[in-house]
mmCIF file of C-alpha atoms in Angstrom:
data_model
loop_
_atom_site.group_PDB
_atom_site.id
_atom_site.type_symbol
_atom_site.label_atom_id
_atom_site.label_comp_id
_atom_site.label_asym_id
_atom_site.label_seq_id
_atom_site.Cartn_x
_atom_site.Cartn_y
_atom_site.Cartn_z
ATOM 1 C CA UNK A 1 24.476 -5.845 0.464
ATOM 2 C CA UNK A 2 20.803 -5.566 1.344
ATOM 3 C CA UNK A 3 18.277 -7.711 3.161
ATOM 4 C CA UNK A 4 14.504 -7.991 2.970
ATOM 5 C CA UNK A 5 14.397 -5.449 5.831
ATOM 6 C CA UNK A 6 15.731 -2.688 3.565
ATOM 7 C CA UNK A 7 12.374 -1.679 2.113
ATOM 8 C CA UNK A 8 11.757 2.051 2.012
ATOM 9 C CA UNK A 9 9.227 4.745 1.233
ATOM 10 C CA UNK A 10 9.879 8.303 0.127
ATOM 11 C CA UNK A 11 7.372 11.087 -0.557
ATOM 12 C CA UNK A 12 7.709 14.329 -2.481
ATOM 13 C CA UNK A 13 5.038 17.033 -2.825
ATOM 14 C CA UNK A 14 4.173 17.612 -6.492
ATOM 15 C CA UNK A 15 3.896 21.102 -7.969
ATOM 16 C CA UNK A 16 0.871 19.935 -9.975
ATOM 17 C CA UNK A 17 -1.076 16.708 -10.247
ATOM 18 C CA UNK A 18 1.029 13.926 -11.730
ATOM 19 C CA UNK A 19 4.144 16.088 -12.221
ATOM 20 C CA UNK A 20 7.015 14.000 -10.777
ATOM 21 C CA UNK A 21 8.696 15.293 -7.628
ATOM 22 C CA UNK A 22 11.853 14.074 -5.917
ATOM 23 C CA UNK A 23 11.066 12.357 -2.597
ATOM 24 C CA UNK A 24 12.389 14.285 0.390
ATOM 25 C CA UNK A 25 10.367 12.780 3.254
ATOM 26 C CA UNK A 26 11.166 9.226 4.342
ATOM 27 C CA UNK A 27 8.852 7.678 6.937
ATOM 28 C CA UNK A 28 9.561 4.571 8.952
ATOM 29 C CA UNK A 29 6.525 2.506 8.006
ATOM 30 C CA UNK A 30 4.940 -0.672 9.362
ATOM 31 C CA UNK A 31 3.414 -1.969 6.137
ATOM 32 C CA UNK A 32 2.463 -0.910 2.608
ATOM 33 C CA UNK A 33 0.459 -2.367 -0.271
ATOM 34 C CA UNK A 34 1.150 0.127 -3.066
ATOM 35 C CA UNK A 35 0.507 -1.642 -6.374
ATOM 36 C CA UNK A 36 -0.466 -1.307 -10.011
ATOM 37 C CA UNK A 37 -4.190 -1.963 -10.447
ATOM 38 C CA UNK A 38 -4.959 -2.231 -14.166
ATOM 39 C CA UNK A 39 -8.240 -3.087 -15.809
ATOM 40 C CA UNK A 40 -7.576 -5.730 -18.451
ATOM 41 C CA UNK A 41 -10.117 -6.582 -21.151
ATOM 42 C CA UNK A 42 -10.290 -9.723 -23.241
ATOM 43 C CA UNK A 43 -11.790 -9.700 -26.711
ATOM 44 C CA UNK A 44 -14.631 -12.172 -27.289
ATOM 45 C CA UNK A 45 -14.618 -12.404 -31.080
ATOM 46 C CA UNK A 46 -15.045 -15.919 -32.488
ATOM 47 C CA UNK A 47 -12.457 -17.518 -34.790
ATOM 48 C CA UNK A 48 -12.935 -20.715 -36.765
ATOM 49 C CA UNK A 49 -10.909 -23.605 -35.390
ATOM 50 C CA UNK A 50 -10.023 -21.937 -32.071
ATOM 51 C CA UNK A 51 -11.729 -22.332 -28.697
ATOM 52 C CA UNK A 52 -9.414 -20.481 -26.291
ATOM 53 C CA UNK A 53 -9.257 -16.703 -25.776
ATOM 54 C CA UNK A 54 -6.403 -15.331 -27.838
ATOM 55 C CA UNK A 55 -3.279 -13.506 -26.683
ATOM 56 C CA UNK A 56 -3.661 -10.771 -29.279
ATOM 57 C CA UNK A 57 -7.163 -9.990 -27.975
ATOM 58 C CA UNK A 58 -5.989 -9.132 -24.443
ATOM 59 C CA UNK A 59 -5.517 -5.388 -23.848
ATOM 60 C CA UNK A 60 -5.054 -2.774 -21.147
ATOM 61 C CA UNK A 61 -8.217 -0.666 -20.881
ATOM 62 C CA UNK A 62 -7.643 1.442 -17.785
ATOM 63 C CA UNK A 63 -4.687 2.116 -15.508
ATOM 64 C CA UNK A 64 -4.811 2.889 -11.797
ATOM 65 C CA UNK A 65 -2.369 2.546 -8.914
ATOM 66 C CA UNK A 66 -2.378 2.931 -5.167
ATOM 67 C CA UNK A 67 -2.718 1.125 -1.881
ATOM 68 C CA UNK A 68 -2.240 1.481 1.833
ATOM 69 C CA UNK A 69 0.539 2.797 4.048
ATOM 70 C CA UNK A 70 0.482 2.104 7.782
ATOM 71 C CA UNK A 71 2.887 3.791 10.151
ATOM 72 C CA UNK A 72 3.374 4.589 13.811
ATOM 73 C CA UNK A 73 2.818 8.183 14.908
ATOM 74 C CA UNK A 74 6.158 9.827 15.637
ATOM 75 C CA UNK A 75 7.299 13.172 16.983
ATOM 76 C CA UNK A 76 8.930 14.067 13.662
ATOM 77 C CA UNK A 77 7.934 13.624 10.035
ATOM 78 C CA UNK A 78 4.217 12.994 10.540
ATOM 79 C CA UNK A 79 3.145 16.324 9.036
ATOM 80 C CA UNK A 80 3.519 15.177 5.435
ATOM 81 C CA UNK A 81 0.816 12.546 5.990
ATOM 82 C CA UNK A 82 -1.496 14.933 7.832
ATOM 83 C CA UNK A 83 -1.162 17.487 5.031
ATOM 84 C CA UNK A 84 -1.896 14.783 2.466
ATOM 85 C CA UNK A 85 -5.046 13.778 4.376
ATOM 86 C CA UNK A 86 -6.448 17.250 5.033
ATOM 87 C CA UNK A 87 -4.956 19.486 2.339
ATOM 88 C CA UNK A 88 -5.158 22.818 4.201
ATOM 89 C CA UNK A 89 -2.199 23.413 6.518
ATOM 90 C CA UNK A 90 -0.549 26.236 8.406
ATOM 91 C CA UNK A 91 2.884 25.939 9.997
ATOM 92 C CA UNK A 92 3.950 28.581 12.506
ATOM 93 C CA UNK A 93 6.935 28.932 14.782
ATOM 94 C CA UNK A 94 6.000 28.803 18.465
ATOM 95 C CA UNK A 95 7.503 31.954 19.964
ATOM 96 C CA UNK A 96 11.216 32.275 19.272
ATOM 97 C CA UNK A 97 12.004 28.639 20.068
ATOM 98 C CA UNK A 98 12.762 25.706 17.761
ATOM 99 C CA UNK A 99 9.204 24.360 17.890
ATOM 100 C CA UNK A 100 6.666 24.649 15.068
ATOM 101 C CA UNK A 101 2.935 23.965 15.117
ATOM 102 C CA UNK A 102 1.067 22.624 12.116
ATOM 103 C CA UNK A 103 -2.712 23.004 12.021
ATOM 104 C CA UNK A 104 -4.439 20.772 9.470
ATOM 105 C CA UNK A 105 -8.049 21.224 8.351
ATOM 106 C CA UNK A 106 -10.068 19.969 5.385
ATOM 107 C CA UNK A 107 -9.270 21.794 2.168
ATOM 108 C CA UNK A 108 -12.036 23.643 0.363
ATOM 109 C CA UNK A 109 -10.221 23.024 -2.930
ATOM 110 C CA UNK A 110 -7.924 20.357 -4.315
ATOM 111 C CA UNK A 111 -6.018 17.788 -2.332
ATOM 112 C CA UNK A 112 -2.218 17.885 -2.632
ATOM 113 C CA UNK A 113 -0.668 15.180 -4.772
ATOM 114 C CA UNK A 114 2.586 13.352 -4.107
ATOM 115 C CA UNK A 115 5.211 11.307 -5.816
ATOM 116 C CA UNK A 116 5.747 8.182 -3.711
ATOM 117 C CA UNK A 117 8.726 5.950 -4.310
ATOM 118 C CA UNK A 118 8.941 2.577 -2.661
ATOM 119 C CA UNK A 119 12.166 0.655 -2.707
ATOM 120 C CA UNK A 120 12.167 -3.143 -2.569
ATOM 121 C CA UNK A 121 15.490 -5.065 -2.468
ATOM 122 C CA UNK A 122 16.133 -8.144 -4.530
ATOM 123 C CA UNK A 123 16.526 -11.387 -2.581
ATOM 124 C CA UNK A 124 20.142 -12.357 -2.083
ATOM 125 C CA UNK A 125 21.477 -8.922 -1.209
ATOM 126 C CA UNK A 126 20.712 -7.277 -4.526
ATOM 127 C CA UNK A 127 20.132 -3.596 -5.179
ATOM 128 C CA UNK A 128 16.982 -1.833 -3.979
ATOM 129 C CA UNK A 129 14.503 -1.639 -6.864
ATOM 130 C CA UNK A 130 12.521 1.615 -7.199
ATOM 131 C CA UNK A 131 8.788 1.641 -7.894
ATOM 132 C CA UNK A 132 7.632 5.239 -8.277
ATOM 133 C CA UNK A 133 4.002 6.384 -8.129
ATOM 134 C CA UNK A 134 2.975 9.776 -9.541
ATOM 135 C CA UNK A 135 -0.175 11.708 -8.707
ATOM 136 C CA UNK A 136 -0.845 10.022 -5.365
ATOM 137 C CA UNK A 137 -3.623 11.522 -3.224
ATOM 138 C CA UNK A 138 -5.166 10.267 0.003
ATOM 139 C CA UNK A 139 -8.584 8.666 -0.390
ATOM 140 C CA UNK A 140 -9.049 7.856 3.290
ATOM 141 C CA UNK A 141 -7.227 7.538 6.592
ATOM 142 C CA UNK A 142 -7.614 6.031 10.046
ATOM 143 C CA UNK A 143 -6.018 7.111 13.316
ATOM 144 C CA UNK A 144 -6.180 4.559 16.123
ATOM 145 C CA UNK A 145 -5.102 4.522 19.755
ATOM 146 C CA UNK A 146 -5.708 1.809 22.333
ATOM 147 C CA UNK A 147 -4.524 1.005 25.823
ATOM 148 C CA UNK A 148 -0.995 -0.330 25.867
ATOM 149 C CA UNK A 149 -0.450 0.478 22.185
ATOM 150 C CA UNK A 150 1.430 2.862 19.902
ATOM 151 C CA UNK A 151 -0.713 5.442 18.114
ATOM 152 C CA UNK A 152 -1.056 4.323 14.490
ATOM 153 C CA UNK A 153 -2.009 6.097 11.282
ATOM 154 C CA UNK A 154 -3.144 4.229 8.174
ATOM 155 C CA UNK A 155 -3.658 5.970 4.829
ATOM 156 C CA UNK A 156 -5.152 4.741 1.556
ATOM 157 C CA UNK A 157 -3.744 6.328 -1.607
ATOM 158 C CA UNK A 158 -5.015 6.696 -5.161
ATOM 159 C CA UNK A 159 -2.233 7.258 -7.708
ATOM 160 C CA UNK A 160 -2.232 8.143 -11.405
ATOM 161 C CA UNK A 161 0.559 5.818 -12.547
ATOM 162 C CA UNK A 162 3.584 3.752 -11.627
ATOM 163 C CA UNK A 163 6.971 3.908 -13.343
ATOM 164 C CA UNK A 164 10.069 1.821 -12.755
ATOM 165 C CA UNK A 165 12.778 3.762 -14.611
ATOM 166 C CA UNK A 166 13.121 6.593 -12.058
ATOM 167 C CA UNK A 167 16.418 6.218 -10.148
ATOM 168 C CA UNK A 168 16.207 5.195 -6.509
ATOM 169 C CA UNK A 169 16.434 8.084 -4.042
ATOM 170 C CA UNK A 170 18.404 7.081 -0.914
ATOM 171 C CA UNK A 171 16.617 7.556 2.404
ATOM 172 C CA UNK A 172 17.365 10.315 4.905
ATOM 173 C CA UNK A 173 15.532 9.836 8.217
ATOM 174 C CA UNK A 174 14.805 12.474 10.863
ATOM 175 C CA UNK A 175 16.986 12.219 13.948
ATOM 176 C CA UNK A 176 15.733 11.602 17.496
ATOM 177 C CA UNK A 177 12.192 10.547 16.635
ATOM 178 C CA UNK A 178 9.995 9.298 19.471
ATOM 179 C CA UNK A 179 6.648 7.545 19.452
ATOM 180 C CA UNK A 180 3.253 8.772 20.588
ATOM 181 C CA UNK A 181 1.627 6.060 22.714
ATOM 182 C CA UNK A 182 -1.413 5.479 24.890
ATOM 183 C CA UNK A 183 0.724 6.559 27.865
ATOM 184 C CA UNK A 184 0.952 10.067 26.395
ATOM 185 C CA UNK A 185 -2.776 10.405 25.706
ATOM 186 C CA UNK A 186 -5.587 12.397 27.282
ATOM 187 C CA UNK A 187 -9.149 12.972 26.094
ATOM 188 C CA UNK A 188 -11.927 15.440 26.847
ATOM 189 C CA UNK A 189 -15.528 14.868 25.863
ATOM 190 C CA UNK A 190 -18.163 17.578 26.118
ATOM 191 C CA UNK A 191 -17.796 20.871 27.897
ATOM 192 C CA UNK A 192 -16.635 24.033 26.204
ATOM 193 C CA UNK A 193 -13.525 23.866 23.997
ATOM 194 C CA UNK A 194 -11.483 26.687 22.518
ATOM 195 C CA UNK A 195 -10.331 25.719 19.030
ATOM 196 C CA UNK A 196 -6.600 25.632 18.287
ATOM 197 C CA UNK A 197 -4.855 28.655 16.839
ATOM 198 C CA UNK A 198 -1.705 28.847 14.761
ATOM 199 C CA UNK A 199 0.477 28.312 17.830
ATOM 200 C CA UNK A 200 -1.875 27.135 20.608
ATOM 201 C CA UNK A 201 -3.468 23.735 21.151
ATOM 202 C CA UNK A 202 -7.199 23.354 21.677
ATOM 203 C CA UNK A 203 -8.081 23.834 25.357
ATOM 204 C CA UNK A 204 -11.016 23.209 27.639
ATOM 205 C CA UNK A 205 -13.594 20.467 27.700
ATOM 206 C CA UNK A 206 -14.489 17.884 30.324
ATOM 207 C CA UNK A 207 -11.780 15.353 31.121
ATOM 208 C CA UNK A 208 -12.886 11.775 30.435
ATOM 209 C CA UNK A 209 -11.072 9.165 32.481
ATOM 210 C CA UNK A 210 -12.939 6.103 31.238
ATOM 211 C CA UNK A 211 -11.914 5.822 27.553
ATOM 212 C CA UNK A 212 -9.724 2.827 26.664
ATOM 213 C CA UNK A 213 -9.759 2.918 22.848
ATOM 214 C CA UNK A 214 -10.315 5.577 20.192
ATOM 215 C CA UNK A 215 -10.478 5.328 16.400
ATOM 216 C CA UNK A 216 -11.133 8.081 13.860
ATOM 217 C CA UNK A 217 -11.773 7.287 10.184
ATOM 218 C CA UNK A 218 -11.718 9.992 7.511
ATOM 219 C CA UNK A 219 -12.727 9.806 3.849
ATOM 220 C CA UNK A 220 -12.155 12.556 1.288
ATOM 221 C CA UNK A 221 -14.874 11.226 -1.007
ATOM 222 C CA UNK A 222 -12.756 11.603 -4.138
ATOM 223 C CA UNK A 223 -14.468 10.946 -7.447
ATOM 224 C CA UNK A 224 -13.701 8.071 -9.829
ATOM 225 C CA UNK A 225 -13.751 10.074 -13.066
ATOM 226 C CA UNK A 226 -11.135 11.835 -15.152
ATOM 227 C CA UNK A 227 -10.360 8.916 -17.480
ATOM 228 C CA UNK A 228 -10.717 10.679 -20.811
ATOM 229 C CA UNK A 229 -9.626 10.262 -24.406
ATOM 230 C CA UNK A 230 -6.039 11.373 -24.800
ATOM 231 C CA UNK A 231 -4.943 10.385 -21.290
ATOM 232 C CA UNK A 232 -3.677 6.954 -22.357
ATOM 233 C CA UNK A 233 -6.010 5.106 -20.003
ATOM 234 C CA UNK A 234 -4.812 7.032 -16.943
ATOM 235 C CA UNK A 235 -6.675 9.651 -14.952
ATOM 236 C CA UNK A 236 -6.283 12.838 -16.980
ATOM 237 C CA UNK A 237 -7.039 15.274 -14.180
ATOM 238 C CA UNK A 238 -6.669 15.480 -10.431
ATOM 239 C CA UNK A 239 -9.352 13.762 -8.320
ATOM 240 C CA UNK A 240 -12.139 16.035 -7.144
ATOM 241 C CA UNK A 241 -13.071 15.972 -3.464
ATOM 242 C CA UNK A 242 -16.577 15.201 -2.276
ATOM 243 C CA UNK A 243 -18.359 15.322 1.054
ATOM 244 C CA UNK A 244 -16.080 14.403 3.928
ATOM 245 C CA UNK A 245 -16.999 11.384 6.004
ATOM 246 C CA UNK A 246 -15.591 11.517 9.533
ATOM 247 C CA UNK A 247 -16.633 8.655 11.774
ATOM 248 C CA UNK A 248 -15.122 6.737 14.624
ATOM 249 C CA UNK A 249 -15.585 4.714 17.746
ATOM 250 C CA UNK A 250 -14.661 4.747 21.412
ATOM 251 C CA UNK A 251 -14.595 2.074 24.070
ATOM 252 C CA UNK A 252 -15.489 3.393 27.512
ATOM 253 C CA UNK A 253 -15.752 1.821 30.928
ATOM 254 C CA UNK A 254 -19.239 2.385 32.314
ATOM 255 C CA UNK A 255 -18.634 4.557 35.365
ATOM 256 C CA UNK A 256 -21.068 7.375 34.569
ATOM 257 C CA UNK A 257 -24.049 8.156 32.319
ATOM 258 C CA UNK A 258 -22.611 11.060 30.315
ATOM 259 C CA UNK A 259 -22.189 9.121 27.076
ATOM 260 C CA UNK A 260 -25.428 7.190 27.523
ATOM 261 C CA UNK A 261 -27.397 10.407 27.988
ATOM 262 C CA UNK A 262 -25.623 12.190 25.139
ATOM 263 C CA UNK A 263 -26.625 9.317 22.867
ATOM 264 C CA UNK A 264 -30.238 9.222 24.019
ATOM 265 C CA UNK A 265 -30.593 13.007 23.720
ATOM 266 C CA UNK A 266 -28.539 13.223 20.497
ATOM 267 C CA UNK A 267 -26.476 15.930 22.113
ATOM 268 C CA UNK A 268 -23.655 17.495 20.104
ATOM 269 C CA UNK A 269 -20.328 16.924 21.840
ATOM 270 C CA UNK A 270 -16.850 18.315 21.380
ATOM 271 C CA UNK A 271 -14.000 15.795 21.589
ATOM 272 C CA UNK A 272 -10.308 16.578 22.033
ATOM 273 C CA UNK A 273 -7.717 13.797 21.912
ATOM 274 C CA UNK A 274 -4.194 14.933 22.799
ATOM 275 C CA UNK A 275 -0.856 13.122 22.891
ATOM 276 C CA UNK A 276 2.264 14.814 24.230
ATOM 277 C CA UNK A 277 5.584 12.988 24.223
ATOM 278 C CA UNK A 278 9.270 13.376 24.832
ATOM 279 C CA UNK A 279 11.284 16.176 26.297
ATOM 280 C CA UNK A 280 10.312 19.799 25.986
ATOM 281 C CA UNK A 281 11.196 21.473 22.719
ATOM 282 C CA UNK A 282 11.228 24.738 24.626
ATOM 283 C CA UNK A 283 9.771 25.863 27.952
ATOM 284 C CA UNK A 284 6.240 24.462 28.212
ATOM 285 C CA UNK A 285 6.232 23.083 24.636
ATOM 286 C CA UNK A 286 6.371 19.338 24.011
ATOM 287 C CA UNK A 287 5.958 17.362 20.805
ATOM 288 C CA UNK A 288 2.221 16.891 20.420
ATOM 289 C CA UNK A 289 -0.450 15.344 18.237
ATOM 290 C CA UNK A 290 -3.985 16.569 18.826
ATOM 291 C CA UNK A 291 -7.334 15.806 17.215
ATOM 292 C CA UNK A 292 -10.243 18.190 17.817
ATOM 293 C CA UNK A 293 -13.751 17.245 16.668
ATOM 294 C CA UNK A 294 -15.950 20.294 17.113
ATOM 295 C CA UNK A 295 -19.398 18.691 16.732
ATOM 296 C CA UNK A 296 -19.938 14.976 17.320
ATOM 297 C CA UNK A 297 -23.153 12.966 17.525
ATOM 298 C CA UNK A 298 -23.082 9.508 19.108
ATOM 299 C CA UNK A 299 -24.522 6.529 17.242
ATOM 300 C CA UNK A 300 -24.701 4.115 20.222
ATOM 301 C CA UNK A 301 -24.712 2.080 22.390
ATOM 302 C CA UNK A 302 -26.511 1.568 25.694
ATOM 303 C CA UNK A 303 -24.626 -0.212 28.496
ATOM 304 C CA UNK A 304 -25.136 -3.975 28.628
ATOM 305 C CA UNK A 305 -24.091 -6.743 30.985
ATOM 306 C CA UNK A 306 -20.653 -8.177 30.283
ATOM 307 C CA UNK A 307 -20.725 -11.734 31.620
ATOM 308 C CA UNK A 308 -19.618 -10.679 35.065
ATOM 309 C CA UNK A 309 -16.749 -8.507 33.802
ATOM 310 C CA UNK A 310 -16.662 -4.724 34.227
ATOM 311 C CA UNK A 311 -19.210 -3.182 31.863
ATOM 312 C CA UNK A 312 -17.848 -1.348 28.843
ATOM 313 C CA UNK A 313 -19.527 0.540 26.012
ATOM 314 C CA UNK A 314 -18.453 0.414 22.378
ATOM 315 C CA UNK A 315 -19.666 3.738 21.057
ATOM 316 C CA UNK A 316 -19.713 4.733 17.396
ATOM 317 C CA UNK A 317 -19.828 8.399 16.500
ATOM 318 C CA UNK A 318 -20.118 10.740 13.527
ATOM 319 C CA UNK A 319 -18.239 14.025 13.330
ATOM 320 C CA UNK A 320 -20.308 16.760 11.693
ATOM 321 C CA UNK A 321 -20.123 20.446 10.829
ATOM 322 C CA UNK A 322 -21.811 22.377 13.616
ATOM 323 C CA UNK A 323 -21.534 25.638 11.630
ATOM 324 C CA UNK A 324 -19.750 27.240 14.550
ATOM 325 C CA UNK A 325 -18.336 30.610 13.578
ATOM 326 C CA UNK A 326 -14.667 30.347 12.705
ATOM 327 C CA UNK A 327 -14.487 26.703 13.785
ATOM 328 C CA UNK A 328 -13.693 23.794 11.460
ATOM 329 C CA UNK A 329 -15.348 20.374 11.865
ATOM 330 C CA UNK A 330 -12.039 18.525 12.349
ATOM 331 C CA UNK A 331 -8.553 19.707 13.302
ATOM 332 C CA UNK A 332 -5.295 17.787 13.449
ATOM 333 C CA UNK A 333 -2.589 19.725 15.285
ATOM 334 C CA UNK A 334 1.033 18.612 15.198
ATOM 335 C CA UNK A 335 3.875 20.103 17.244
ATOM 336 C CA UNK A 336 7.452 19.205 16.422
ATOM 337 C CA UNK A 337 10.762 20.710 15.385
ATOM 338 C CA UNK A 338 9.868 20.144 11.707
ATOM 339 C CA UNK A 339 10.107 23.434 9.843
ATOM 340 C CA UNK A 340 8.171 22.063 6.850
ATOM 341 C CA UNK A 341 5.537 19.426 6.202
#
């Protein structure tokens, strides 16, 4: 017997774009909107004695699939989503212990593609029905953290096709997962930061104790082409990546002028957001999720009165490439006991 709560998602890394893979990663997700998004055309030819559009003149012209997946950031199993977002990933063991560190940066080539299977049970306790998407790549993503909240990651996927005849793959969840929350967070803004290595987190910077919310939005700028003759209305090749867009926002209590002055002077800042949770994996090593933005310019705003309440600033920013030697524009670092991503 099943209930409406028994919905599932499974992801499998494809060997090539659109080549089906068996799901082997099963996230606990908050919501999803994966769907078939066809383009339907209706013929407009006139026919004597008939005024309504005709059934035989309706046809499928183009086939696309995709949608959103939102999940909470956990201490296990998050690497598959980070790899899907960024595309370039290393995974190294930390010393001789059970901990591994993944370092994710933007690929200079193709994004990885995934087979995603969602399972939806029939009402009344019926079997879980599989809906399998091939050739799924991440268009965009958003990481958000706010006071009193769980860290959340939302991804938007573009898929080549959906099939329903693939058998359902039962879920296997990681054991002993914990959540990253606002309680586990710390942020540095400005100062001098040492970029992460294969086994070390980014270090340095100036501790900021006035940030209450942080959001980072990433777009891979994938193209909309590839629909060619012979591909049966589906994308015939993998999506090509374009210029990355990395933007975000912070909410800060106004207790100093550092952000105001950085905005007015258009100063390039380095930002490091770090969450560490749970018990130590080994001595001095905890599960961690870290974002390092190596060159950020602020887009606003100046402090303003707040109706008698403590003054806060809602500050938008753009993450750029500072052309620092050996330093990437954006890093996502993930420490866990996961041996693969």
